[in-house]
Amino acid sequence: MSPVGSSGKKHSESGAARVLGSGASGILELFTFHPVDTVAKRLMSNTERIFGGSQTMSQSLGKLNQVVFREASAKPTLSKYLSLFPGLGYAAGYKVAQRIYKFGGQPVVRDYLERHHGQSFTRAFGDRNGKAIMHASAGSLIGIGEVMLLPLDVLKIKRQTNPEAFRGRGLFRIVADEGMALYRGAGWTVVRNAPGSFALFGGSAFVKEYMFGLKDYNTASFMQNFFASIGGAVASLTVSAPMDVIKTRIQARSFDNPESGMSIIRKMVQQEGLSSFFKGLTPKLLVVGPKLVFGFTLAQWFIPTFDAMLKGSSASSDVTARQ
């Protein structure tokens, strides 16, 4: 069973099991990897050089400590670690919704494309390429629709990088005050998600198709799924990195800051150089392997487990009703 629906076969698991399984996987993934995500977001939103120039290594490490841990930079190790969990409530809502939407939605779109446009993909790209590109296209369409979840992502990132914006205001007050401003960066999110999700699902499909020669992606072994997921995720993160940095900086600003994405790009090129578009990529890449293995393994275990539980409960109810 594959949680992302890697082949054209119909899934035996119920929709409820897929929602519960992917949601539970997202929650556990969140608590394990939220600190790394905070570090990446803080590095991406930082506008000053950390290494290089006339700074000594000691000065650079001190600046890195301040950027990552902020007001906890001089505190004990445990306090530093706990400081990497800001915005956990918003992150939980976003991560669970995103996992259910992405892993549950991509197979639906893929099945639609296969039923209505499968022959068109085959004619245009050939049998093997067409199948992989169809998976990638379904992922890209799902990625574009992910903009619906943007307000939760905005609130999560602001709590991670700009907590002052929340001083004296609760969630409902922020929503009432800001309204559509919570969709700030929607255009850049779409520009990031479309190629990023295309690379994620397409990269995984290409690895399974050309490295392992699988005709049915659902027959992939654990290690084959592991390497395919790593290939797709690394491609996705690298392709979407520049847009992700821009999106993060737009969302990390104060609510009353109207600076546009193009203005941010100009400043990044002038003040930080082209390498600034890939800030935070290293910690993201370093966490891709264990994060994907963790999430994929849990999803594979949770979804059939919940399905068996739900079917067992239904069967017990039927027996009771007949008696």
mmCIF file of C-alpha atoms in Angstrom, residues 4-320:
data_model
loop_
_atom_site.group_PDB
_atom_site.id
_atom_site.type_symbol
_atom_site.label_atom_id
_atom_site.label_comp_id
_atom_site.label_asym_id
_atom_site.label_seq_id
_atom_site.Cartn_x
_atom_site.Cartn_y
_atom_site.Cartn_z
ATOM 1 C CA VAL A 4 0.393 8.641 -2.176
ATOM 2 C CA GLY A 5 -1.231 6.267 -4.567
ATOM 3 C CA SER A 6 1.711 5.419 -6.740
ATOM 4 C CA SER A 7 -0.052 3.314 -9.314
ATOM 5 C CA GLY A 8 -3.280 3.381 -11.200
ATOM 6 C CA LYS A 9 -4.808 0.649 -9.021
ATOM 7 C CA LYS A 10 -7.699 1.442 -6.757
ATOM 8 C CA HIS A 11 -6.901 1.551 -3.072
ATOM 9 C CA SER A 12 -8.575 -0.986 -0.807
ATOM 10 C CA GLU A 13 -8.400 1.299 2.212
ATOM 11 C CA SER A 14 -11.389 3.465 3.019
ATOM 12 C CA GLY A 15 -11.293 7.235 2.781
ATOM 13 C CA ALA A 16 -11.670 7.485 6.554
ATOM 14 C CA ALA A 17 -8.638 5.240 7.088
ATOM 15 C CA ARG A 18 -6.530 7.336 4.731
ATOM 16 C CA VAL A 19 -7.550 10.544 6.496
ATOM 17 C CA LEU A 20 -6.867 9.107 9.964
ATOM 18 C CA GLY A 21 -3.616 7.437 8.912
ATOM 19 C CA SER A 22 -2.130 10.398 7.061
ATOM 20 C CA GLY A 23 -3.294 12.761 9.814
ATOM 21 C CA ALA A 24 -1.679 10.693 12.567
ATOM 22 C CA SER A 25 1.500 10.459 10.512
ATOM 23 C CA GLY A 26 1.514 14.232 10.077
ATOM 24 C CA ILE A 27 1.149 14.839 13.829
ATOM 25 C CA LEU A 28 4.058 12.567 14.746
ATOM 26 C CA GLU A 29 6.152 13.984 11.927
ATOM 27 C CA LEU A 30 5.443 17.484 13.221
ATOM 28 C CA PHE A 31 6.616 16.827 16.766
ATOM 29 C CA THR A 32 9.772 15.158 15.498
ATOM 30 C CA PHE A 33 10.823 17.670 12.843
ATOM 31 C CA HIS A 34 9.290 21.017 13.868
ATOM 32 C CA PRO A 35 12.581 22.234 15.458
ATOM 33 C CA VAL A 36 14.495 21.658 12.205
ATOM 34 C CA ASP A 37 11.787 23.472 10.265
ATOM 35 C CA THR A 38 12.104 26.426 12.668
ATOM 36 C CA VAL A 39 15.874 26.537 12.140
ATOM 37 C CA ALA A 40 15.420 26.497 8.349
ATOM 38 C CA LYS A 41 12.775 29.259 8.469
ATOM 39 C CA ARG A 42 14.946 31.476 10.690
ATOM 40 C CA LEU A 43 17.937 31.036 8.404
ATOM 41 C CA MET A 44 15.834 31.868 5.346
ATOM 42 C CA SER A 45 14.343 34.992 6.947
ATOM 43 C CA ASN A 46 17.759 36.247 8.098
ATOM 44 C CA THR A 47 18.998 39.063 5.820
ATOM 45 C CA GLU A 48 22.579 39.380 7.101
ATOM 46 C CA ARG A 49 25.657 37.366 6.185
ATOM 47 C CA ILE A 50 26.540 34.807 8.833
ATOM 48 C CA PHE A 51 29.812 33.484 7.426
ATOM 49 C CA GLY A 52 32.441 35.234 5.346
ATOM 50 C CA GLY A 53 33.650 38.792 5.094
ATOM 51 C CA SER A 54 35.996 39.988 7.823
ATOM 52 C CA GLN A 55 34.333 37.878 10.512
ATOM 53 C CA THR A 56 36.294 35.265 12.437
ATOM 54 C CA MET A 57 34.888 31.769 12.770
ATOM 55 C CA SER A 58 34.050 32.477 16.401
ATOM 56 C CA GLN A 59 32.096 35.599 15.432
ATOM 57 C CA SER A 60 30.268 33.721 12.678
ATOM 58 C CA LEU A 61 29.281 30.915 15.042
ATOM 59 C CA GLY A 62 28.090 33.493 17.572
ATOM 60 C CA LYS A 63 25.942 35.160 14.922
ATOM 61 C CA LEU A 64 24.570 31.761 13.834
ATOM 62 C CA ASN A 65 23.661 31.049 17.463
ATOM 63 C CA GLN A 66 21.762 34.360 17.681
ATOM 64 C CA VAL A 67 19.933 33.808 14.372
ATOM 65 C CA VAL A 68 18.822 30.276 15.263
ATOM 66 C CA PHE A 69 18.013 30.618 18.967
ATOM 67 C CA ARG A 70 17.306 34.378 19.175
ATOM 68 C CA GLU A 71 16.457 35.475 22.740
ATOM 69 C CA ALA A 72 17.393 31.992 24.006
ATOM 70 C CA SER A 73 20.893 32.183 22.481
ATOM 71 C CA ALA A 74 22.529 32.734 25.899
ATOM 72 C CA LYS A 75 20.339 30.232 27.773
ATOM 73 C CA PRO A 76 21.069 26.574 28.675
ATOM 74 C CA THR A 77 20.811 23.840 26.039
ATOM 75 C CA LEU A 78 17.311 22.676 27.061
ATOM 76 C CA SER A 79 15.955 26.229 26.881
ATOM 77 C CA LYS A 80 17.527 26.622 23.454
ATOM 78 C CA TYR A 81 15.845 23.426 22.259
ATOM 79 C CA LEU A 82 12.430 24.422 23.609
ATOM 80 C CA SER A 83 12.759 27.801 21.859
ATOM 81 C CA LEU A 84 12.553 25.939 18.535
ATOM 82 C CA PHE A 85 8.860 25.064 19.111
ATOM 83 C CA PRO A 86 7.091 28.401 18.501
ATOM 84 C CA GLY A 87 3.781 28.307 16.656
ATOM 85 C CA LEU A 88 3.283 24.602 17.352
ATOM 86 C CA GLY A 89 -0.514 24.920 17.402
ATOM 87 C CA TYR A 90 -0.622 26.601 13.999
ATOM 88 C CA ALA A 91 1.976 24.129 12.711
ATOM 89 C CA ALA A 92 -0.157 21.185 13.843
ATOM 90 C CA GLY A 93 -3.217 22.477 12.016
ATOM 91 C CA TYR A 94 -1.201 23.176 8.895
ATOM 92 C CA LYS A 95 0.817 19.945 8.868
ATOM 93 C CA VAL A 96 -2.147 17.617 9.434
ATOM 94 C CA ALA A 97 -4.336 19.412 6.878
ATOM 95 C CA GLN A 98 -1.475 19.551 4.385
ATOM 96 C CA ARG A 99 -0.620 15.856 4.709
ATOM 97 C CA ILE A 100 -4.249 14.778 4.317
ATOM 98 C CA TYR A 101 -4.753 17.117 1.366
ATOM 99 C CA LYS A 102 -1.501 16.277 -0.421
ATOM 100 C CA PHE A 103 -1.231 12.529 0.132
ATOM 101 C CA GLY A 104 -4.980 11.991 -0.183
ATOM 102 C CA GLY A 105 -5.598 14.446 -3.013
ATOM 103 C CA GLN A 106 -2.838 13.535 -5.450
ATOM 104 C CA PRO A 107 -4.216 10.023 -6.141
ATOM 105 C CA VAL A 108 -7.671 11.490 -6.823
ATOM 106 C CA VAL A 109 -6.294 13.931 -9.396
ATOM 107 C CA ARG A 110 -4.036 11.259 -10.875
ATOM 108 C CA ASP A 111 -6.962 8.856 -11.290
ATOM 109 C CA TYR A 112 -8.963 11.618 -13.008
ATOM 110 C CA LEU A 113 -6.101 12.344 -15.409
ATOM 111 C CA GLU A 114 -5.665 8.626 -16.108
ATOM 112 C CA ARG A 115 -9.358 8.106 -16.868
ATOM 113 C CA HIS A 116 -9.872 11.200 -19.012
ATOM 114 C CA HIS A 117 -6.446 12.088 -20.412
ATOM 115 C CA GLY A 118 -4.328 8.949 -20.050
ATOM 116 C CA GLN A 119 -4.092 8.351 -23.805
ATOM 117 C CA SER A 120 -3.065 11.961 -24.378
ATOM 118 C CA PHE A 121 -0.132 11.605 -21.970
ATOM 119 C CA THR A 122 0.900 8.332 -23.642
ATOM 120 C CA ARG A 123 0.753 9.825 -27.150
ATOM 121 C CA ALA A 124 2.676 12.936 -26.126
ATOM 122 C CA PHE A 125 5.404 11.392 -23.979
ATOM 123 C CA GLY A 126 5.354 7.658 -24.591
ATOM 124 C CA ASP A 127 4.183 4.909 -22.256
ATOM 125 C CA ARG A 128 6.842 5.111 -19.527
ATOM 126 C CA ASN A 129 7.419 8.872 -19.635
ATOM 127 C CA GLY A 130 3.689 9.513 -19.906
ATOM 128 C CA LYS A 131 2.933 7.586 -16.714
ATOM 129 C CA ALA A 132 5.609 9.420 -14.724
ATOM 130 C CA ILE A 133 4.653 12.838 -16.084
ATOM 131 C CA MET A 134 1.000 12.154 -15.305
ATOM 132 C CA HIS A 135 1.960 11.509 -11.658
ATOM 133 C CA ALA A 136 4.012 14.703 -11.678
ATOM 134 C CA SER A 137 1.194 16.735 -13.234
ATOM 135 C CA ALA A 138 -1.299 15.495 -10.642
ATOM 136 C CA GLY A 139 1.142 16.512 -7.925
ATOM 137 C CA SER A 140 1.602 19.950 -9.485
ATOM 138 C CA LEU A 141 -2.157 20.571 -9.614
ATOM 139 C CA ILE A 142 -2.508 19.506 -5.979
ATOM 140 C CA GLY A 143 0.399 21.765 -5.076
ATOM 141 C CA ILE A 144 -1.313 24.765 -6.656
ATOM 142 C CA GLY A 145 -4.493 24.098 -4.676
ATOM 143 C CA GLU A 146 -2.465 23.950 -1.481
ATOM 144 C CA VAL A 147 -2.677 27.759 -1.407
ATOM 145 C CA MET A 148 -5.999 27.246 0.417
ATOM 146 C CA LEU A 149 -4.011 26.318 3.529
ATOM 147 C CA LEU A 150 -1.845 29.436 3.322
ATOM 148 C CA PRO A 151 -3.257 31.299 6.385
ATOM 149 C CA LEU A 152 -2.178 28.475 8.708
ATOM 150 C CA ASP A 153 1.255 28.442 7.097
ATOM 151 C CA VAL A 154 1.540 32.240 7.434
ATOM 152 C CA LEU A 155 0.653 32.128 11.138
ATOM 153 C CA LYS A 156 3.084 29.254 11.738
ATOM 154 C CA ILE A 157 5.974 31.042 10.021
ATOM 155 C CA LYS A 158 5.280 34.338 11.801
ATOM 156 C CA ARG A 159 5.317 32.572 15.164
ATOM 157 C CA GLN A 160 8.629 30.977 14.206
ATOM 158 C CA THR A 161 10.307 34.109 12.838
ATOM 159 C CA ASN A 162 8.383 37.215 13.990
ATOM 160 C CA PRO A 163 6.620 36.526 17.326
ATOM 161 C CA GLU A 164 6.353 40.277 18.030
ATOM 162 C CA ALA A 165 3.501 40.415 15.503
ATOM 163 C CA PHE A 166 1.382 38.408 17.985
ATOM 164 C CA ARG A 167 1.925 40.631 21.024
ATOM 165 C CA GLY A 168 -1.388 41.111 22.832
ATOM 166 C CA ARG A 169 -3.451 39.458 20.078
ATOM 167 C CA GLY A 170 -5.066 36.043 19.991
ATOM 168 C CA LEU A 171 -5.871 33.932 16.944
ATOM 169 C CA PHE A 172 -9.378 35.265 16.333
ATOM 170 C CA ARG A 173 -8.261 38.881 16.766
ATOM 171 C CA ILE A 174 -5.475 38.370 14.218
ATOM 172 C CA VAL A 175 -7.881 36.778 11.723
ATOM 173 C CA ALA A 176 -10.401 39.593 12.213
ATOM 174 C CA ASP A 177 -7.742 42.302 11.921
ATOM 175 C CA GLU A 178 -5.801 40.916 8.989
ATOM 176 C CA GLY A 179 -8.443 39.184 6.861
ATOM 177 C CA MET A 180 -7.110 38.552 3.370
ATOM 178 C CA ALA A 181 -3.653 39.743 4.432
ATOM 179 C CA LEU A 182 -3.200 36.185 5.703
ATOM 180 C CA TYR A 183 -3.063 35.179 2.025
ATOM 181 C CA ARG A 184 -0.045 37.416 1.535
ATOM 182 C CA GLY A 185 2.436 35.645 -0.707
ATOM 183 C CA ALA A 186 -0.263 33.495 -2.355
ATOM 184 C CA GLY A 187 1.146 34.137 -5.821
ATOM 185 C CA TRP A 188 4.660 33.193 -4.765
ATOM 186 C CA THR A 189 3.283 30.114 -3.001
ATOM 187 C CA VAL A 190 1.686 28.934 -6.246
ATOM 188 C CA VAL A 191 4.902 29.656 -8.163
ATOM 189 C CA ARG A 192 6.815 27.610 -5.567
ATOM 190 C CA ASN A 193 4.334 24.727 -5.229
ATOM 191 C CA ALA A 194 3.668 24.054 -8.909
ATOM 192 C CA PRO A 195 7.248 23.052 -9.859
ATOM 193 C CA GLY A 196 8.021 21.783 -6.357
ATOM 194 C CA SER A 197 5.153 19.299 -6.265
ATOM 195 C CA PHE A 198 5.794 18.380 -9.905
ATOM 196 C CA ALA A 199 9.388 17.488 -8.961
ATOM 197 C CA LEU A 200 8.313 15.677 -5.771
ATOM 198 C CA PHE A 201 5.816 13.263 -7.329
ATOM 199 C CA GLY A 202 7.526 13.190 -10.717
ATOM 200 C CA GLY A 203 10.971 12.552 -9.269
ATOM 201 C CA SER A 204 9.649 9.685 -7.195
ATOM 202 C CA ALA A 205 7.849 8.222 -10.216
ATOM 203 C CA PHE A 206 10.919 8.512 -12.454
ATOM 204 C CA VAL A 207 13.120 6.734 -9.896
ATOM 205 C CA LYS A 208 10.641 3.865 -9.638
ATOM 206 C CA GLU A 209 10.199 3.722 -13.403
ATOM 207 C CA TYR A 210 13.804 4.022 -14.608
ATOM 208 C CA MET A 211 16.006 2.992 -11.671
ATOM 209 C CA PHE A 212 13.907 0.060 -10.488
ATOM 210 C CA GLY A 213 11.919 -0.723 -13.654
ATOM 211 C CA LEU A 214 8.615 -1.025 -11.800
ATOM 212 C CA LYS A 215 5.472 -1.375 -13.879
ATOM 213 C CA ASP A 216 3.214 -1.154 -10.832
ATOM 214 C CA TYR A 217 4.592 1.423 -8.381
ATOM 215 C CA ASN A 218 2.628 -0.184 -5.524
ATOM 216 C CA THR A 219 4.875 -3.250 -5.736
ATOM 217 C CA ALA A 220 7.893 -1.184 -4.645
ATOM 218 C CA SER A 221 9.776 -2.564 -1.669
ATOM 219 C CA PHE A 222 10.489 -0.481 1.429
ATOM 220 C CA MET A 223 13.993 0.398 0.205
ATOM 221 C CA GLN A 224 12.736 1.214 -3.288
ATOM 222 C CA ASN A 225 10.129 3.560 -1.810
ATOM 223 C CA PHE A 226 12.839 5.049 0.412
ATOM 224 C CA PHE A 227 15.174 5.903 -2.470
ATOM 225 C CA ALA A 228 12.332 7.050 -4.730
ATOM 226 C CA SER A 229 11.049 9.392 -2.027
ATOM 227 C CA ILE A 230 14.521 10.772 -1.386
ATOM 228 C CA GLY A 231 15.009 11.423 -5.107
ATOM 229 C CA GLY A 232 11.680 13.196 -5.420
ATOM 230 C CA ALA A 233 12.074 15.237 -2.252
ATOM 231 C CA VAL A 234 15.629 16.408 -3.002
ATOM 232 C CA ALA A 235 14.538 17.455 -6.509
ATOM 233 C CA SER A 236 11.502 19.249 -5.081
ATOM 234 C CA LEU A 237 13.418 21.138 -2.384
ATOM 235 C CA THR A 238 16.151 22.215 -4.779
ATOM 236 C CA VAL A 239 13.765 23.363 -7.506
ATOM 237 C CA SER A 240 11.519 25.279 -5.120
ATOM 238 C CA ALA A 241 14.251 26.706 -2.836
ATOM 239 C CA PRO A 242 14.449 30.220 -4.370
ATOM 240 C CA MET A 243 10.672 30.695 -4.301
ATOM 241 C CA ASP A 244 10.535 29.255 -0.787
ATOM 242 C CA VAL A 245 13.006 31.855 0.510
ATOM 243 C CA ILE A 246 11.002 34.688 -1.082
ATOM 244 C CA LYS A 247 7.706 33.285 0.228
ATOM 245 C CA THR A 248 9.141 32.889 3.739
ATOM 246 C CA ARG A 249 10.391 36.480 3.827
ATOM 247 C CA ILE A 250 7.037 37.805 2.617
ATOM 248 C CA GLN A 251 5.199 35.839 5.287
ATOM 249 C CA ALA A 252 7.698 36.583 8.061
ATOM 250 C CA ARG A 253 7.295 40.371 7.825
ATOM 251 C CA SER A 254 5.136 42.374 10.182
ATOM 252 C CA PHE A 255 1.472 42.432 9.163
ATOM 253 C CA ASP A 256 1.703 46.158 8.305
ATOM 254 C CA ASN A 257 4.777 45.818 6.052
ATOM 255 C CA PRO A 258 3.659 46.148 2.388
ATOM 256 C CA GLU A 259 7.000 45.251 0.737
ATOM 257 C CA SER A 260 6.461 43.291 -2.475
ATOM 258 C CA GLY A 261 8.124 40.077 -3.580
ATOM 259 C CA MET A 262 9.961 41.833 -6.434
ATOM 260 C CA SER A 263 11.372 44.358 -3.969
ATOM 261 C CA ILE A 264 12.621 41.500 -1.793
ATOM 262 C CA ILE A 265 14.275 39.863 -4.819
ATOM 263 C CA ARG A 266 16.085 43.085 -5.753
ATOM 264 C CA LYS A 267 17.388 43.543 -2.207
ATOM 265 C CA MET A 268 18.506 39.913 -2.004
ATOM 266 C CA VAL A 269 20.491 40.193 -5.252
ATOM 267 C CA GLN A 270 22.029 43.555 -4.329
ATOM 268 C CA GLN A 271 22.778 42.962 -0.656
ATOM 269 C CA GLU A 272 23.220 39.200 -0.253
ATOM 270 C CA GLY A 273 24.064 37.802 -3.663
ATOM 271 C CA LEU A 274 22.483 34.973 -5.645
ATOM 272 C CA SER A 275 23.435 32.385 -3.024
ATOM 273 C CA SER A 276 20.829 33.966 -0.713
ATOM 274 C CA PHE A 277 18.092 32.276 -2.775
ATOM 275 C CA PHE A 278 19.267 28.943 -1.371
ATOM 276 C CA LYS A 279 19.503 29.916 2.297
ATOM 277 C CA GLY A 280 18.194 27.206 4.596
ATOM 278 C CA LEU A 281 18.468 24.546 1.889
ATOM 279 C CA THR A 282 21.175 22.551 3.684
ATOM 280 C CA PRO A 283 19.180 21.861 6.880
ATOM 281 C CA LYS A 284 16.174 21.040 4.714
ATOM 282 C CA LEU A 285 18.164 18.557 2.642
ATOM 283 C CA LEU A 286 19.728 17.033 5.742
ATOM 284 C CA VAL A 287 16.307 16.296 7.206
ATOM 285 C CA VAL A 288 14.748 14.992 3.975
ATOM 286 C CA GLY A 289 16.014 11.418 4.386
ATOM 287 C CA PRO A 290 14.899 10.655 7.963
ATOM 288 C CA LYS A 291 11.747 12.765 7.586
ATOM 289 C CA LEU A 292 10.556 10.885 4.517
ATOM 290 C CA VAL A 293 11.431 7.482 5.955
ATOM 291 C CA PHE A 294 9.645 8.437 9.184
ATOM 292 C CA GLY A 295 6.509 9.827 7.512
ATOM 293 C CA PHE A 296 6.303 7.155 4.828
ATOM 294 C CA THR A 297 6.771 4.287 7.259
ATOM 295 C CA LEU A 298 4.117 5.633 9.640
ATOM 296 C CA ALA A 299 1.672 6.279 6.816
ATOM 297 C CA GLN A 300 2.166 2.742 5.517
ATOM 298 C CA TRP A 301 1.518 1.328 8.974
ATOM 299 C CA PHE A 302 -1.238 3.667 10.156
ATOM 300 C CA ILE A 303 -3.503 3.599 7.095
ATOM 301 C CA PRO A 304 -4.055 -0.200 6.911
ATOM 302 C CA THR A 305 -4.173 -0.380 10.715
ATOM 303 C CA PHE A 306 -6.952 2.192 10.887
ATOM 304 C CA ASP A 307 -8.687 0.487 7.953
ATOM 305 C CA ALA A 308 -8.649 -2.882 9.759
ATOM 306 C CA MET A 309 -9.934 -1.232 12.929
ATOM 307 C CA LEU A 310 -12.761 0.497 11.070
ATOM 308 C CA LYS A 311 -13.717 -2.651 9.149
ATOM 309 C CA GLY A 312 -13.575 -4.702 12.348
ATOM 310 C CA SER A 313 -15.838 -2.212 14.096
ATOM 311 C CA SER A 314 -18.247 -2.270 11.145
ATOM 312 C CA ALA A 315 -18.275 -6.081 11.048
ATOM 313 C CA SER A 316 -18.956 -6.236 14.802
ATOM 314 C CA SER A 317 -21.845 -3.812 14.409
ATOM 315 C CA ASP A 318 -23.323 -5.927 11.579
ATOM 316 C CA VAL A 319 -23.104 -9.096 13.710
ATOM 317 C CA THR A 320 -24.752 -7.334 16.635
#
